[in-house]
Amino acid sequence: KMFEISPINTPIIKGIGMNNDDEKNQNELESIINERHETVKQWIRSKCLLPQYIDKFIDNGFEDISIIKLIDDTQQVFDELGIKKIGHKMKIAHEIKILQQ
């Protein structure tokens, strides 16, 4: 043998090497993740009114409203996300405080 693939280290590729239960679980997980992302997207669109930051939040791990509620140092988060405009920072910080109530 030239090489051997260990089942522990084998990535699961949807549809390949998965049984029906695995595929069902994968689909359920993807559905939950999409639902959580959609909640964050909706909050940024409808409450913050700043949809241009949706990808910055999702791509940096703010994939669920419960994570956004945990933000205590908004300035650090804004710096990490690259949000520069003071008015945008104020609006997002205000909406985070409302979430935390």
XYZ file of C-alpha atoms in Angstrom:
101
model
C 0.000 0.000 0.000
C 1.235 3.480 -0.802
C -0.838 5.092 1.919
C -3.645 4.284 4.269
C -6.501 6.587 5.199
C -7.465 6.378 8.813
C -11.228 6.599 9.436
C -10.528 8.995 12.307
C -8.767 11.485 10.050
C -11.016 11.081 7.014
C -13.057 14.209 6.347
C -16.752 13.727 5.775
C -17.653 14.921 2.327
C -21.379 15.254 1.870
C -22.747 12.397 -0.147
C -19.488 10.393 -0.196
C -19.010 7.698 2.401
C -22.025 8.815 4.396
C -24.971 6.671 5.307
C -28.503 8.069 5.418
C -28.269 8.922 9.131
C -24.983 10.794 8.617
C -26.438 12.738 5.722
C -29.597 13.514 7.725
C -27.507 14.733 10.672
C -25.333 16.823 8.342
C -28.432 18.387 6.773
C -29.921 19.129 10.202
C -26.666 20.742 11.334
C -26.489 22.877 8.194
C -30.108 23.917 8.730
C -29.415 24.993 12.325
C -26.316 26.938 11.286
C -28.206 28.647 8.454
C -31.038 29.540 10.831
C -28.609 31.081 13.347
C -26.829 33.008 10.595
C -30.171 34.263 9.317
C -31.053 35.545 12.798
C -27.796 37.530 12.921
C -28.335 38.823 9.385
C -31.873 39.906 10.234
C -30.682 41.710 13.391
C -27.996 43.609 11.473
C -30.441 44.476 8.661
C -33.531 45.404 10.664
C -32.171 46.679 13.988
C -28.743 48.085 13.168
C -29.767 49.072 9.619
C -26.185 48.378 8.518
C -26.304 45.347 6.208
C -22.807 46.059 4.891
C -21.436 44.500 8.121
C -23.254 41.153 7.845
C -20.285 39.298 6.367
C -17.838 40.879 8.827
C -19.874 39.569 11.769
C -20.488 36.067 10.343
C -16.925 35.642 9.047
C -15.509 36.589 12.455
C -17.516 34.059 14.446
C -20.563 36.105 15.437
C -22.780 33.398 13.982
C -25.491 33.489 16.633
C -27.296 36.266 18.502
C -26.272 34.642 21.792
C -22.619 35.337 20.907
C -23.375 38.959 20.062
C -25.073 39.317 23.452
C -21.752 38.369 25.103
C -19.866 41.339 23.643
C -18.599 43.497 26.501
C -15.816 45.449 24.805
C -17.473 46.854 21.711
C -14.447 48.969 20.786
C -12.236 45.909 20.587
C -14.821 44.125 18.456
C -15.180 47.129 16.148
C -11.406 47.307 15.749
C -11.220 43.590 14.938
C -14.098 43.850 12.449
C -12.676 46.981 10.833
C -15.705 49.141 11.611
C -14.387 52.706 11.480
C -17.379 55.053 11.295
C -18.291 56.450 14.712
C -21.992 56.664 13.926
C -22.065 53.024 12.865
C -20.218 52.014 16.028
C -22.707 53.952 18.160
C -25.702 52.355 16.425
C -24.348 48.807 16.720
C -23.285 49.340 20.361
C -26.776 50.657 21.163
C -28.405 47.616 19.544
C -26.072 45.264 21.435
C -27.119 46.894 24.722
C -30.762 46.348 23.809
C -30.031 42.657 23.123
C -28.339 42.351 26.513
C -31.356 43.668 28.440
